[in-house]
PDB file of C-alpha atoms in Angstrom:
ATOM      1  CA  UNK A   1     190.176-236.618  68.633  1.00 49.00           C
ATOM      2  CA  UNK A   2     193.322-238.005  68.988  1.00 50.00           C
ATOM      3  CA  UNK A   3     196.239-236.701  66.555  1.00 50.00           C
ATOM      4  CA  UNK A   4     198.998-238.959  65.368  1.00 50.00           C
ATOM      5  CA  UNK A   5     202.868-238.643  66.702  1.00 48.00           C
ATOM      6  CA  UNK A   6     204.615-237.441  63.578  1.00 47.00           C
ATOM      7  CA  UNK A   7     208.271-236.472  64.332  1.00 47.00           C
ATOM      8  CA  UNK A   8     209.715-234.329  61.988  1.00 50.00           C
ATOM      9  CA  UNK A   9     213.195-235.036  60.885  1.00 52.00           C
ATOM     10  CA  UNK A  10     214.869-231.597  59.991  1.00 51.00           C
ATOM     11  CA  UNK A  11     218.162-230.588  59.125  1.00 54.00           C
ATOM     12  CA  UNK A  12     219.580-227.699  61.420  1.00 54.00           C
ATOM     13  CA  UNK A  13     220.476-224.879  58.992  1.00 51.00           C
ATOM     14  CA  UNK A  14     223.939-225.155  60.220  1.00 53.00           C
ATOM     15  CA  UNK A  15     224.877-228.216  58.735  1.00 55.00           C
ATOM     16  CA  UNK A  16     222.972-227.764  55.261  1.00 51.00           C
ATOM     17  CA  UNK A  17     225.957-225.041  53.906  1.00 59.00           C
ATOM     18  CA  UNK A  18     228.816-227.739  54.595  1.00 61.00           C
ATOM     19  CA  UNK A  19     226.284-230.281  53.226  1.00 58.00           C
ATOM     20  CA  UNK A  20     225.943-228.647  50.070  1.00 58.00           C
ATOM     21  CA  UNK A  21     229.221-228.056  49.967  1.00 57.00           C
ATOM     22  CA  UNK A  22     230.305-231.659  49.738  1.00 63.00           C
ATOM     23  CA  UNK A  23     227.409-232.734  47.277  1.00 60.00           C
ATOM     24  CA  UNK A  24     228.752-230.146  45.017  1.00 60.00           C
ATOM     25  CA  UNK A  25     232.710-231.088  44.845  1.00 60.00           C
ATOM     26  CA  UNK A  26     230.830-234.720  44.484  1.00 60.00           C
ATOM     27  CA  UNK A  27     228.835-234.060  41.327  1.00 57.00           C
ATOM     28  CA  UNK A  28     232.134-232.468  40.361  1.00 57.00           C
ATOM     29  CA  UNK A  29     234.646-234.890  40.809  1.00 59.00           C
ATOM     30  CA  UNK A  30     232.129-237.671  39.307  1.00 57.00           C
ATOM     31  CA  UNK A  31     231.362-236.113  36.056  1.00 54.00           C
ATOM     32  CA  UNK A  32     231.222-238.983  33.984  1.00 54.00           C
ATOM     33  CA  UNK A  33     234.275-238.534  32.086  1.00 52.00           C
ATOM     34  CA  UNK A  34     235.936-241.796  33.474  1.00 50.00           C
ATOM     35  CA  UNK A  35     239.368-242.256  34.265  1.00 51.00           C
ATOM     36  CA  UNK A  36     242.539-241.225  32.435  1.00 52.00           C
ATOM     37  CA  UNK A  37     240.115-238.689  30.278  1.00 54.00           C
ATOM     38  CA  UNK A  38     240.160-234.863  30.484  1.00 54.00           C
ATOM     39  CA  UNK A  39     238.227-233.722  32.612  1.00 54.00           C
ATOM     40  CA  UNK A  40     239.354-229.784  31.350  1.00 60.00           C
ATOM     41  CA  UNK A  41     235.731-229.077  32.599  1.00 59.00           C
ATOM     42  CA  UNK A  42     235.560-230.200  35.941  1.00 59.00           C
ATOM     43  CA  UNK A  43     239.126-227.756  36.092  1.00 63.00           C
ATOM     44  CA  UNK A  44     237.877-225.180  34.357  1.00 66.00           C
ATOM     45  CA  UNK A  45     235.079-224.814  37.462  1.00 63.00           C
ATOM     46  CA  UNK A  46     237.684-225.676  39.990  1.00 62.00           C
ATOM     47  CA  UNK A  47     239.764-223.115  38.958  1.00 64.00           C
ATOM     48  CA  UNK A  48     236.771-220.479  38.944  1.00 61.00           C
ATOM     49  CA  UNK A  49     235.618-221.384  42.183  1.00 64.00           C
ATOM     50  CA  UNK A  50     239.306-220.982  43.503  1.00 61.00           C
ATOM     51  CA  UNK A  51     239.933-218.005  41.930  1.00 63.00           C
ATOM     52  CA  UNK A  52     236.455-216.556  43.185  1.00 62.00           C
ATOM     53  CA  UNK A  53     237.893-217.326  47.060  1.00 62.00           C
ATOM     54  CA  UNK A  54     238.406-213.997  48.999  1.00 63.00           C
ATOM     55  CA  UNK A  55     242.373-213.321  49.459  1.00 65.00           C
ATOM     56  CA  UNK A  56     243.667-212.940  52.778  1.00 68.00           C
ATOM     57  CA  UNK A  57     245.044-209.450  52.702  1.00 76.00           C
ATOM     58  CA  UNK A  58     248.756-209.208  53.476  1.00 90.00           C
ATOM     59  CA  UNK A  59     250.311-206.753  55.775  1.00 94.00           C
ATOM     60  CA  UNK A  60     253.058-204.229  54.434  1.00 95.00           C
ATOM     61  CA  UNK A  61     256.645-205.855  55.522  1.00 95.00           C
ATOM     62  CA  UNK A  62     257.264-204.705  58.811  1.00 96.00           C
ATOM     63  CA  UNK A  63     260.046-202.129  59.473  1.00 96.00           C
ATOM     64  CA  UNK A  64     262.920-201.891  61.830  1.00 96.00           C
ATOM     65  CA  UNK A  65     261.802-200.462  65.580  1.00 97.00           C
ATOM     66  CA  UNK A  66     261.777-196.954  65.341  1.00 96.00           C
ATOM     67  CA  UNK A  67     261.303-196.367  61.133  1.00 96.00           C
ATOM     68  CA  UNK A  68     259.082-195.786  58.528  1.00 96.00           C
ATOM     69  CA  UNK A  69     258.771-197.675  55.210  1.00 96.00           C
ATOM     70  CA  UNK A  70     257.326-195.670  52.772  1.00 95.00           C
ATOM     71  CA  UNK A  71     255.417-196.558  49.069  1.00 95.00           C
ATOM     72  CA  UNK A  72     255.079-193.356  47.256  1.00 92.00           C
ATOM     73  CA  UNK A  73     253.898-194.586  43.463  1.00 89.00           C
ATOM     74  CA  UNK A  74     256.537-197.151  42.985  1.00 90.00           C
ATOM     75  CA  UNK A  75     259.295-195.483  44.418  1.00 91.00           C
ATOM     76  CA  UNK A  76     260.128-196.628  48.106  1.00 94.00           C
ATOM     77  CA  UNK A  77     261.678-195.030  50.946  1.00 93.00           C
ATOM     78  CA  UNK A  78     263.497-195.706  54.117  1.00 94.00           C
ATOM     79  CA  UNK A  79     263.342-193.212  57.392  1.00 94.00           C
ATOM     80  CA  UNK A  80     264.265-193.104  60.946  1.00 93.00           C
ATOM     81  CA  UNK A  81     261.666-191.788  63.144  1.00 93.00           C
ATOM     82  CA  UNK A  82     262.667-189.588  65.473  1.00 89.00           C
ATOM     83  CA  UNK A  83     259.120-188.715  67.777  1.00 89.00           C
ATOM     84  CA  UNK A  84     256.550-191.630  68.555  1.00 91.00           C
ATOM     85  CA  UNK A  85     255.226-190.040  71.508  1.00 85.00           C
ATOM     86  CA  UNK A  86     251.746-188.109  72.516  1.00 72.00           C
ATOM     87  CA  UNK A  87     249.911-187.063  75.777  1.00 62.00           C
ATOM     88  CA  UNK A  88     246.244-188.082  74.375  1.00 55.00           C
ATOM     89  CA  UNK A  89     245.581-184.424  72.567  1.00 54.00           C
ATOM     90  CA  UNK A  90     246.746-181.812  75.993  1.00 60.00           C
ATOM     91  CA  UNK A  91     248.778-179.687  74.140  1.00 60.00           C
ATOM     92  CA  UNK A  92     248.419-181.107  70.346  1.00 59.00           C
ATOM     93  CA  UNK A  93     251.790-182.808  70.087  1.00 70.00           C
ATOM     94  CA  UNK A  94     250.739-186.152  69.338  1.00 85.00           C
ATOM     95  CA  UNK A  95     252.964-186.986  66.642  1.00 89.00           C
ATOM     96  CA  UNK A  96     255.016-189.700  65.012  1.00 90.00           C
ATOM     97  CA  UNK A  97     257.439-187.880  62.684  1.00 90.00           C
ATOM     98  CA  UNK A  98     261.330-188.106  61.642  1.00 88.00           C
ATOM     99  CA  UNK A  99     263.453-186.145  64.025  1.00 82.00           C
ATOM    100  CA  UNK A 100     263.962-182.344  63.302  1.00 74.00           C
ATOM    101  CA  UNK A 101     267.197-182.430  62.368  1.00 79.00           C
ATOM    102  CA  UNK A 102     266.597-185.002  59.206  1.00 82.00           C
ATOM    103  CA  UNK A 103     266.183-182.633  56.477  1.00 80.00           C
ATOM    104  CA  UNK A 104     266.648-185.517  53.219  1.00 82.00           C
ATOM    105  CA  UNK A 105     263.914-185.855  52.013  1.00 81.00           C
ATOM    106  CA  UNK A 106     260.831-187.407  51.708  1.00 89.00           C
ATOM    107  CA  UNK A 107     259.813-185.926  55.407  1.00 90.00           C
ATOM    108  CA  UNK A 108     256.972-188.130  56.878  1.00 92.00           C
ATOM    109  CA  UNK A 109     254.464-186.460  59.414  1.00 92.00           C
ATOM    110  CA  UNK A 110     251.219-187.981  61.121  1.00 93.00           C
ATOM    111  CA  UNK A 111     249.950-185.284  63.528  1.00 89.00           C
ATOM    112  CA  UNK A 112     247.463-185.777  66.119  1.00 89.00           C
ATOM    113  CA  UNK A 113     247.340-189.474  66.823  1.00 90.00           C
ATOM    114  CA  UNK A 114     245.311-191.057  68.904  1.00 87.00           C
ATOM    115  CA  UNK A 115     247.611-193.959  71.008  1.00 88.00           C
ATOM    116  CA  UNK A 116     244.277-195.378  72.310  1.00 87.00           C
ATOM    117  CA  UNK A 117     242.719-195.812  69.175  1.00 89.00           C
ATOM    118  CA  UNK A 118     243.162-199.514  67.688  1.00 91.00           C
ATOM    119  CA  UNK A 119     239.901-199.889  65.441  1.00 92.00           C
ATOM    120  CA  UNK A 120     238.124-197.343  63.002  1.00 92.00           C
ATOM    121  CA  UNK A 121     241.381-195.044  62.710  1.00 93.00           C
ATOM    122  CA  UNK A 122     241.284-193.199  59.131  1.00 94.00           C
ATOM    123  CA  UNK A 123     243.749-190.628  58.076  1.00 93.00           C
ATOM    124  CA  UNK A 124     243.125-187.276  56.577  1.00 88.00           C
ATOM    125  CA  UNK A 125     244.462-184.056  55.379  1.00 87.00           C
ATOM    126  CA  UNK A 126     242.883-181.952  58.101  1.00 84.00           C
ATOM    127  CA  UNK A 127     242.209-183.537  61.171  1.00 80.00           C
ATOM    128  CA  UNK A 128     240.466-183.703  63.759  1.00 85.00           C
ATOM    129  CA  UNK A 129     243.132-187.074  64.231  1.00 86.00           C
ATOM    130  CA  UNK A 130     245.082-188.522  61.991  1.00 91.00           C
ATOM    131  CA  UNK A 131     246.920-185.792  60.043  1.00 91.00           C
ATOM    132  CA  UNK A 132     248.695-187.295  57.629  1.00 93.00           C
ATOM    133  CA  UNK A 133     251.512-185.251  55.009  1.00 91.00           C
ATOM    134  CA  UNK A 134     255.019-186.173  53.716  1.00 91.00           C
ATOM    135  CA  UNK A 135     257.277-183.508  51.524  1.00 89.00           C
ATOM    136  CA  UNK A 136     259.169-184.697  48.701  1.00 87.00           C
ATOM    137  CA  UNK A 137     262.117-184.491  47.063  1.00 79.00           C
ATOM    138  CA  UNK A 138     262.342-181.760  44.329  1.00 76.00           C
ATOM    139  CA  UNK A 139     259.835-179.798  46.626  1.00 79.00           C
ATOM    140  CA  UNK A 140     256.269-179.877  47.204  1.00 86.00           C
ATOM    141  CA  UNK A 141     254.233-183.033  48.848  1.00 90.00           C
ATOM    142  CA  UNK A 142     251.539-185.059  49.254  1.00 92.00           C
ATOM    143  CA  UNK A 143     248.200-185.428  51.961  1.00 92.00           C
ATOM    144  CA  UNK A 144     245.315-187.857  51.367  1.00 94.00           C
ATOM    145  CA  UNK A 145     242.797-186.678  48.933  1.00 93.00           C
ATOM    146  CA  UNK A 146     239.957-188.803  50.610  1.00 92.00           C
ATOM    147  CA  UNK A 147     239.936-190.483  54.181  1.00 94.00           C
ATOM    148  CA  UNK A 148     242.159-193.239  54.303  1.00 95.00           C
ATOM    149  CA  UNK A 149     241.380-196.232  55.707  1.00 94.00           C
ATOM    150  CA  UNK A 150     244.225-197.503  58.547  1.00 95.00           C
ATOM    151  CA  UNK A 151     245.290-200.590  59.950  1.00 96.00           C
ATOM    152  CA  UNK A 152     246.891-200.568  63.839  1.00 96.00           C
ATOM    153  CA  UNK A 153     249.142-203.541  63.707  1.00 96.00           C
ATOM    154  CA  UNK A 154     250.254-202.779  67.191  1.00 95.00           C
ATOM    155  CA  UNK A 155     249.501-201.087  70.174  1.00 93.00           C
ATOM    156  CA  UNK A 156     250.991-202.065  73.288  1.00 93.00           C
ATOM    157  CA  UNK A 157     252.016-199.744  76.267  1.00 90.00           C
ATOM    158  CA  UNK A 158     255.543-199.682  74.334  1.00 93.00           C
ATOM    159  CA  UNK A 159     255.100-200.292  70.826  1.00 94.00           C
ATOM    160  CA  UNK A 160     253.084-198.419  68.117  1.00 95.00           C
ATOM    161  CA  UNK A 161     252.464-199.966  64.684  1.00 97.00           C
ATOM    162  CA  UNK A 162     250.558-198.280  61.912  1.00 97.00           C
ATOM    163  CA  UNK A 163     249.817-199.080  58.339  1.00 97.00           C
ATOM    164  CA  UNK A 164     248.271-197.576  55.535  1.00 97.00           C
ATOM    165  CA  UNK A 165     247.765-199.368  52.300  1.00 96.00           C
ATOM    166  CA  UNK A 166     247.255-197.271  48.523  1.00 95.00           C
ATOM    167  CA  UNK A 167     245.989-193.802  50.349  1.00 95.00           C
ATOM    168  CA  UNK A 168     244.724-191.613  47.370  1.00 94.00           C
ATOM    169  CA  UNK A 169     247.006-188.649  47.887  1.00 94.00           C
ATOM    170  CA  UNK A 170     246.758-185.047  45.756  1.00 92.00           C
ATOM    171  CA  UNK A 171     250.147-182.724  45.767  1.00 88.00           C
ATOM    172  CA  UNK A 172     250.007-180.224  48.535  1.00 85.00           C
ATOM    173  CA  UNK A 173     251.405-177.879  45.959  1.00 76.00           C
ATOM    174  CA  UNK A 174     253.680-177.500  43.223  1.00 75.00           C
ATOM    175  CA  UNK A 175     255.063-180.447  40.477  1.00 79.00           C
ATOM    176  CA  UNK A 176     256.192-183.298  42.982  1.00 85.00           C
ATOM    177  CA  UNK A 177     258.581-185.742  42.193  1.00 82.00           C
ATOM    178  CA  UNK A 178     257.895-188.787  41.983  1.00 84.00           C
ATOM    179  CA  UNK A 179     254.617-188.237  40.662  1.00 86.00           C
ATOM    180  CA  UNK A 180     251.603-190.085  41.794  1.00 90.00           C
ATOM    181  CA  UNK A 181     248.085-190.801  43.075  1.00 92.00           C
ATOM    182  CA  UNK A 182     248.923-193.263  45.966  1.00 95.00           C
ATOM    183  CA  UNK A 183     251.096-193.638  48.728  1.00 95.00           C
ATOM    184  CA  UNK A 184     251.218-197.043  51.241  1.00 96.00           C
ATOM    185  CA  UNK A 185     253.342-197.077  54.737  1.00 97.00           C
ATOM    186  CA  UNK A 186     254.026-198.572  57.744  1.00 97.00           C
ATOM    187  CA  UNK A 187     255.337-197.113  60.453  1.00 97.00           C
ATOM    188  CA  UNK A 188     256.487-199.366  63.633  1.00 97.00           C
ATOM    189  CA  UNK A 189     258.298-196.949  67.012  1.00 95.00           C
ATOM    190  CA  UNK A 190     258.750-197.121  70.202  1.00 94.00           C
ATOM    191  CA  UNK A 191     256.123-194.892  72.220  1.00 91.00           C
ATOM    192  CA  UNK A 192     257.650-192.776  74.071  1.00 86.00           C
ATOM    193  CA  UNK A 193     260.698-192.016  71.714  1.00 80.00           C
TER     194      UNK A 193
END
């Protein structure tokens, strides 16, 4: 028994998104209305499908070489760093951190870093990397409350560049000035310094 040739015309899947795509902004754009008439509709969905577009998420301004801009609340802050330097976890003194002798405050500290890390880096208030707290003005500070999701910018074999966007922070003890439940910064040094 012989069976007929029957060729089957199919769509490849990747062409039936963009497909769609187009039929839709086509029933759209020919709604009926005819020319010169509102069309507030046909808007209304245009603006709900743009608004409902994911945002590209921006990266904090980036600092001078060799500073930190801090976001603590709404209050921002300016410092030089003064160590960007590590030897992968030896001795512990993997740092980035304003120099010693800067005692104005806010002080910024992130202990423990890991240079080679450049993907899945989170900060948090007790380590094992990571170890993030800055003291305030007026006394006390801040460290994260939760882990902290961070973003390497940067990481070539002279230039380190961190950032860390709305951290939930709780005070490390005492009232703190300014208050608040969020701190953002980006950090961008020399290694080495």
């Amino acid at each position: 028994m012989l069976k007929p040739s029957i060729k089957e015309n199919k769509i490849p899947n990747q062409y039936l998104s963009p497909l769609f795509c187009l039929l839709f902004v086509s029933l759209l754009h020919c709604g009926g209305d005819g020319y010169d008439k509102n069309k507030s509709k046909s808007n209304d969905l245009y603006t709900a499908i743009l608004l409902s577009l994911p945002k590209a998420e921006e990266n904090l301004p980036q600092p001078a070489m060799n500073t930190v801009e801090i976001t603590v609340g709404d209050t921002k802050y300016t410092k030089t760093l003064g160590v960007c330097r590590g030897d992968l976890n030896v001795n512990g003194n993997d740092n980035i951190m304003v120099p010693g002798n800067d005692q104005t405050l806010p002080l910024f500290y992130l202990h423990k870093v890991d240079f080679t890390a450049t993907t899945n880096v989170f900060l948090t208030p007790q380590g094992p990397t990571f170890i993030f707290n800055i003291d305030m003005p007026g006394g006390g500070g801040y460290d994260p409350a939760v882990v902290c999701e961070t973003k390497i910018l940067e990481n070539s074999t002279t230039i380190y560049d961190i950032q860390v966007k709305n951290c939930a922070v709780d005070k490390i003890f005492g009232a703190v000035t300014p208050p608040t439940n969020t701190i953002s910064f980006r950090a961008r040094c020399t290694k080495g310094l």
